């Protein structure tokens, strides 16, 4: 239900549950987290995220969460969804969200995890959750506020405003609006731009931007320091000494 293919440095991540407009179940969240781990360990240098069929994503699966007990909802539904969305937002390679269909509720929150959003002109974007008696979850009041600003989130989440693509672009919810059917072409162009740039510099830059954007800055600091430490003669000497059962010589 979450497909991944990687070719020529581009990972294509596709929500594939078109009959339910790609509404996300707990199982799909787990798959998303697993797919992000695969991407992180693989050769992809940029990700294009899209939805199969006519929607990008119509949010969390209403039937699935409506059936949860309050405890289960608060525990695994929230926790597992956050783990998946965090994994996506914290990939070290850039992520492009290709919105060739509506992005509502969890769909908007998922798109917020990307570094760039392309919307086809016919799509709608919003946060209908309070109209269903639930809060915008999976960081819909946190990451969404950080990335888009509090006022536009207020308009969607508190007043139920749903924006068309052009208005969404004006408000900073999406970066580019393009004719219906053309989002994949622009996504490929933008992915090619990423591929033409320095891969390590791009990764490091994304990590720094994520740290500034409060995407787990402690882990990023450790990851950057770890990269430096792992490249030193000091480590090589420490490991040699361990294997040769002698005291290390750090002079
Ligand atoms: N959760 C579960 N199922 C969903 C869903 C969701 N969030 N969104 C859509 N679906 C299902 C519909 O129930 C329908 O299933 P069915 O064919 O078995 O009846 C199928 O997807 C197609 O949706 P439908 O409503 O018939 O399509 P539409 O084109 O008429 O309307 C939307 C599209 C997006 C406007 C409408 O589906 C909608 O409002 N969805 C809910 C969006 C939402 O509130 N998201 C926040 C969830 S927290």
JSON list of N, CA, C and O in Angstrom, two decimals, residues 99 102-104 119-126 152 155-156 161-174 176-177:
[
{"chain": "A", "resi": 99, "resn": "UNK", "atom": "N", "xyz": [1.43, 16.75, -5.63]},
{"chain": "A", "resi": 99, "resn": "UNK", "atom": "CA", "xyz": [0.02, 16.74, -5.28]},
{"chain": "A", "resi": 99, "resn": "UNK", "atom": "C", "xyz": [-0.80, 16.78, -6.56]},
{"chain": "A", "resi": 99, "resn": "UNK", "atom": "O", "xyz": [-1.16, 17.85, -7.05]},
{"chain": "A", "resi": 102, "resn": "UNK", "atom": "N", "xyz": [-6.32, 15.77, -4.22]},
{"chain": "A", "resi": 102, "resn": "UNK", "atom": "CA", "xyz": [-6.53, 16.50, -2.97]},
{"chain": "A", "resi": 102, "resn": "UNK", "atom": "C", "xyz": [-5.58, 16.04, -1.86]},
{"chain": "A", "resi": 102, "resn": "UNK", "atom": "O", "xyz": [-5.23, 14.86, -1.78]},
{"chain": "A", "resi": 103, "resn": "UNK", "atom": "N", "xyz": [-5.23, 17.00, -1.00]},
{"chain": "A", "resi": 103, "resn": "UNK", "atom": "CA", "xyz": [-4.43, 16.70, 0.19]},
{"chain": "A", "resi": 103, "resn": "UNK", "atom": "C", "xyz": [-5.22, 17.26, 1.38]},
{"chain": "A", "resi": 103, "resn": "UNK", "atom": "O", "xyz": [-5.26, 18.47, 1.60]},
{"chain": "A", "resi": 104, "resn": "UNK", "atom": "N", "xyz": [-5.87, 16.36, 2.09]},
{"chain": "A", "resi": 104, "resn": "UNK", "atom": "CA", "xyz": [-6.76, 16.80, 3.18]},
{"chain": "A", "resi": 104, "resn": "UNK", "atom": "C", "xyz": [-6.36, 16.13, 4.49]},
{"chain": "A", "resi": 104, "resn": "UNK", "atom": "O", "xyz": [-5.97, 14.95, 4.49]},
{"chain": "A", "resi": 119, "resn": "UNK", "atom": "N", "xyz": [1.52, 21.44, -6.80]},
{"chain": "A", "resi": 119, "resn": "UNK", "atom": "CA", "xyz": [0.08, 21.12, -6.82]},
{"chain": "A", "resi": 119, "resn": "UNK", "atom": "C", "xyz": [-0.47, 21.28, -8.23]},
{"chain": "A", "resi": 119, "resn": "UNK", "atom": "O", "xyz": [-0.18, 22.27, -8.91]},
{"chain": "A", "resi": 120, "resn": "UNK", "atom": "N", "xyz": [-1.28, 20.32, -8.65]},
{"chain": "A", "resi": 120, "resn": "UNK", "atom": "CA", "xyz": [-2.01, 20.50, -9.90]},
{"chain": "A", "resi": 120, "resn": "UNK", "atom": "C", "xyz": [-3.16, 21.45, -9.63]},
{"chain": "A", "resi": 120, "resn": "UNK", "atom": "O", "xyz": [-3.69, 21.52, -8.51]},
{"chain": "A", "resi": 121, "resn": "UNK", "atom": "N", "xyz": [-3.56, 22.20, -10.67]},
{"chain": "A", "resi": 121, "resn": "UNK", "atom": "CA", "xyz": [-4.45, 23.35, -10.45]},
{"chain": "A", "resi": 121, "resn": "UNK", "atom": "C", "xyz": [-5.83, 22.98, -9.90]},
{"chain": "A", "resi": 121, "resn": "UNK", "atom": "O", "xyz": [-6.50, 23.80, -9.30]},
{"chain": "A", "resi": 122, "resn": "UNK", "atom": "N", "xyz": [-6.25, 21.71, -10.06]},
{"chain": "A", "resi": 122, "resn": "UNK", "atom": "CA", "xyz": [-7.61, 21.35, -9.64]},
{"chain": "A", "resi": 122, "resn": "UNK", "atom": "C", "xyz": [-7.69, 20.89, -8.19]},
{"chain": "A", "resi": 122, "resn": "UNK", "atom": "O", "xyz": [-8.79, 20.63, -7.71]},
{"chain": "A", "resi": 123, "resn": "UNK", "atom": "N", "xyz": [-6.56, 20.80, -7.51]},
{"chain": "A", "resi": 123, "resn": "UNK", "atom": "CA", "xyz": [-6.62, 20.12, -6.20]},
{"chain": "A", "resi": 123, "resn": "UNK", "atom": "C", "xyz": [-7.11, 21.05, -5.09]},
{"chain": "A", "resi": 123, "resn": "UNK", "atom": "O", "xyz": [-7.06, 22.28, -5.21]},
{"chain": "A", "resi": 124, "resn": "UNK", "atom": "N", "xyz": [-7.52, 20.42, -4.00]},
{"chain": "A", "resi": 124, "resn": "UNK", "atom": "CA", "xyz": [-7.94, 21.17, -2.79]},
{"chain": "A", "resi": 124, "resn": "UNK", "atom": "C", "xyz": [-7.07, 20.72, -1.64]},
{"chain": "A", "resi": 124, "resn": "UNK", "atom": "O", "xyz": [-6.63, 19.57, -1.57]},
{"chain": "A", "resi": 125, "resn": "UNK", "atom": "N", "xyz": [-6.86, 21.66, -0.74]},
{"chain": "A", "resi": 125, "resn": "UNK", "atom": "CA", "xyz": [-5.97, 21.38, 0.38]},
{"chain": "A", "resi": 125, "resn": "UNK", "atom": "C", "xyz": [-6.58, 21.99, 1.64]},
{"chain": "A", "resi": 125, "resn": "UNK", "atom": "O", "xyz": [-7.11, 23.10, 1.60]},
{"chain": "A", "resi": 126, "resn": "UNK", "atom": "N", "xyz": [-6.58, 21.23, 2.73]},
{"chain": "A", "resi": 126, "resn": "UNK", "atom": "CA", "xyz": [-7.19, 21.75, 3.96]},
{"chain": "A", "resi": 126, "resn": "UNK", "atom": "C", "xyz": [-7.09, 20.76, 5.11]},
{"chain": "A", "resi": 126, "resn": "UNK", "atom": "O", "xyz": [-6.54, 19.66, 4.96]},
{"chain": "A", "resi": 152, "resn": "UNK", "atom": "N", "xyz": [-2.35, 30.53, 8.71]},
{"chain": "A", "resi": 152, "resn": "UNK", "atom": "CA", "xyz": [-3.00, 29.72, 7.68]},
{"chain": "A", "resi": 152, "resn": "UNK", "atom": "C", "xyz": [-3.51, 28.41, 8.29]},
{"chain": "A", "resi": 152, "resn": "UNK", "atom": "O", "xyz": [-4.57, 27.90, 7.89]},
{"chain": "A", "resi": 155, "resn": "UNK", "atom": "N", "xyz": [-6.77, 29.19, 9.91]},
{"chain": "A", "resi": 155, "resn": "UNK", "atom": "CA", "xyz": [-7.87, 29.29, 8.93]},
{"chain": "A", "resi": 155, "resn": "UNK", "atom": "C", "xyz": [-8.38, 27.92, 8.52]},
{"chain": "A", "resi": 155, "resn": "UNK", "atom": "O", "xyz": [-9.59, 27.69, 8.42]},
{"chain": "A", "resi": 156, "resn": "UNK", "atom": "N", "xyz": [-7.45, 26.98, 8.30]},
{"chain": "A", "resi": 156, "resn": "UNK", "atom": "CA", "xyz": [-7.88, 25.64, 7.87]},
{"chain": "A", "resi": 156, "resn": "UNK", "atom": "C", "xyz": [-8.46, 24.84, 9.04]},
{"chain": "A", "resi": 156, "resn": "UNK", "atom": "O", "xyz": [-9.52, 24.23, 8.91]},
{"chain": "A", "resi": 161, "resn": "UNK", "atom": "N", "xyz": [-11.50, 26.30, 6.41]},
{"chain": "A", "resi": 161, "resn": "UNK", "atom": "CA", "xyz": [-11.28, 26.79, 5.04]},
{"chain": "A", "resi": 161, "resn": "UNK", "atom": "C", "xyz": [-10.50, 25.74, 4.25]},
{"chain": "A", "resi": 161, "resn": "UNK", "atom": "O", "xyz": [-9.51, 25.18, 4.75]},
{"chain": "A", "resi": 162, "resn": "UNK", "atom": "N", "xyz": [-10.97, 25.48, 3.07]},
{"chain": "A", "resi": 162, "resn": "UNK", "atom": "CA", "xyz": [-10.28, 24.56, 2.15]},
{"chain": "A", "resi": 162, "resn": "UNK", "atom": "C", "xyz": [-9.83, 25.40, 0.96]},
{"chain": "A", "resi": 162, "resn": "UNK", "atom": "O", "xyz": [-10.64, 26.14, 0.38]},
{"chain": "A", "resi": 163, "resn": "UNK", "atom": "N", "xyz": [-8.57, 25.33, 0.62]},
{"chain": "A", "resi": 163, "resn": "UNK", "atom": "CA", "xyz": [-8.02, 26.21, -0.41]},
{"chain": "A", "resi": 163, "resn": "UNK", "atom": "C", "xyz": [-7.83, 25.48, -1.73]},
{"chain": "A", "resi": 163, "resn": "UNK", "atom": "O", "xyz": [-7.51, 24.28, -1.75]},
{"chain": "A", "resi": 164, "resn": "UNK", "atom": "N", "xyz": [-8.03, 26.23, -2.82]},
{"chain": "A", "resi": 164, "resn": "UNK", "atom": "CA", "xyz": [-7.65, 25.65, -4.10]},
{"chain": "A", "resi": 164, "resn": "UNK", "atom": "C", "xyz": [-6.14, 25.86, -4.29]},
{"chain": "A", "resi": 164, "resn": "UNK", "atom": "O", "xyz": [-5.49, 26.53, -3.48]},
{"chain": "A", "resi": 165, "resn": "UNK", "atom": "N", "xyz": [-5.62, 25.30, -5.37]},
{"chain": "A", "resi": 165, "resn": "UNK", "atom": "CA", "xyz": [-4.17, 25.25, -5.53]},
{"chain": "A", "resi": 165, "resn": "UNK", "atom": "C", "xyz": [-3.55, 26.65, -5.60]},
{"chain": "A", "resi": 165, "resn": "UNK", "atom": "O", "xyz": [-2.52, 26.92, -4.97]},
{"chain": "A", "resi": 166, "resn": "UNK", "atom": "N", "xyz": [-4.19, 27.55, -6.33]},
{"chain": "A", "resi": 166, "resn": "UNK", "atom": "CA", "xyz": [-3.61, 28.88, -6.52]},
{"chain": "A", "resi": 166, "resn": "UNK", "atom": "C", "xyz": [-3.57, 29.64, -5.19]},
{"chain": "A", "resi": 166, "resn": "UNK", "atom": "O", "xyz": [-2.57, 30.30, -4.86]},
{"chain": "A", "resi": 167, "resn": "UNK", "atom": "N", "xyz": [-4.65, 29.53, -4.44]},
{"chain": "A", "resi": 167, "resn": "UNK", "atom": "CA", "xyz": [-4.69, 30.19, -3.13]},
{"chain": "A", "resi": 167, "resn": "UNK", "atom": "C", "xyz": [-3.66, 29.55, -2.19]},
{"chain": "A", "resi": 167, "resn": "UNK", "atom": "O", "xyz": [-2.98, 30.24, -1.42]},
{"chain": "A", "resi": 168, "resn": "UNK", "atom": "N", "xyz": [-3.54, 28.24, -2.28]},
{"chain": "A", "resi": 168, "resn": "UNK", "atom": "CA", "xyz": [-2.56, 27.53, -1.46]},
{"chain": "A", "resi": 168, "resn": "UNK", "atom": "C", "xyz": [-1.15, 28.01, -1.78]},
{"chain": "A", "resi": 168, "resn": "UNK", "atom": "O", "xyz": [-0.31, 28.16, -0.88]},
{"chain": "A", "resi": 169, "resn": "UNK", "atom": "N", "xyz": [-0.90, 28.29, -3.05]},
{"chain": "A", "resi": 169, "resn": "UNK", "atom": "CA", "xyz": [0.42, 28.80, -3.42]},
{"chain": "A", "resi": 169, "resn": "UNK", "atom": "C", "xyz": [0.63, 30.20, -2.84]},
{"chain": "A", "resi": 169, "resn": "UNK", "atom": "O", "xyz": [1.67, 30.51, -2.28]},
{"chain": "A", "resi": 170, "resn": "UNK", "atom": "N", "xyz": [-0.39, 31.02, -2.93]},
{"chain": "A", "resi": 170, "resn": "UNK", "atom": "CA", "xyz": [-0.28, 32.39, -2.41]},
{"chain": "A", "resi": 170, "resn": "UNK", "atom": "C", "xyz": [-0.01, 32.37, -0.91]},
{"chain": "A", "resi": 170, "resn": "UNK", "atom": "O", "xyz": [0.72, 33.19, -0.37]},
{"chain": "A", "resi": 171, "resn": "UNK", "atom": "N", "xyz": [-0.59, 31.39, -0.23]},
{"chain": "A", "resi": 171, "resn": "UNK", "atom": "CA", "xyz": [-0.44, 31.31, 1.23]},
{"chain": "A", "resi": 171, "resn": "UNK", "atom": "C", "xyz": [0.82, 30.55, 1.66]},
{"chain": "A", "resi": 171, "resn": "UNK", "atom": "O", "xyz": [1.10, 30.41, 2.84]},
{"chain": "A", "resi": 172, "resn": "UNK", "atom": "N", "xyz": [1.55, 30.02, 0.69]},
{"chain": "A", "resi": 172, "resn": "UNK", "atom": "CA", "xyz": [2.78, 29.30, 1.02]},
{"chain": "A", "resi": 172, "resn": "UNK", "atom": "C", "xyz": [2.59, 27.84, 1.38]},
{"chain": "A", "resi": 172, "resn": "UNK", "atom": "O", "xyz": [3.52, 27.18, 1.85]},
{"chain": "A", "resi": 173, "resn": "UNK", "atom": "N", "xyz": [1.38, 27.32, 1.14]},
{"chain": "A", "resi": 173, "resn": "UNK", "atom": "CA", "xyz": [1.17, 25.89, 1.42]},
{"chain": "A", "resi": 173, "resn": "UNK", "atom": "C", "xyz": [1.80, 25.01, 0.34]},
{"chain": "A", "resi": 173, "resn": "UNK", "atom": "O", "xyz": [2.19, 23.88, 0.60]},
{"chain": "A", "resi": 174, "resn": "UNK", "atom": "N", "xyz": [1.81, 25.52, -0.88]},
{"chain": "A", "resi": 174, "resn": "UNK", "atom": "CA", "xyz": [2.49, 24.81, -1.97]},
{"chain": "A", "resi": 174, "resn": "UNK", "atom": "C", "xyz": [3.43, 25.79, -2.66]},
{"chain": "A", "resi": 174, "resn": "UNK", "atom": "O", "xyz": [3.26, 27.01, -2.56]},
{"chain": "A", "resi": 176, "resn": "UNK", "atom": "N", "xyz": [4.61, 25.37, -6.12]},
{"chain": "A", "resi": 176, "resn": "UNK", "atom": "CA", "xyz": [4.34, 25.52, -7.56]},
{"chain": "A", "resi": 176, "resn": "UNK", "atom": "C", "xyz": [2.95, 24.99, -7.87]},
{"chain": "A", "resi": 176, "resn": "UNK", "atom": "O", "xyz": [2.54, 23.98, -7.31]},
{"chain": "A", "resi": 177, "resn": "UNK", "atom": "N", "xyz": [2.26, 25.69, -8.78]},
{"chain": "A", "resi": 177, "resn": "UNK", "atom": "CA", "xyz": [0.98, 25.18, -9.29]},
{"chain": "A", "resi": 177, "resn": "UNK", "atom": "C", "xyz": [1.17, 24.91, -10.78]},
{"chain": "A", "resi": 177, "resn": "UNK", "atom": "O", "xyz": [1.81, 25.70, -11.49]}
]
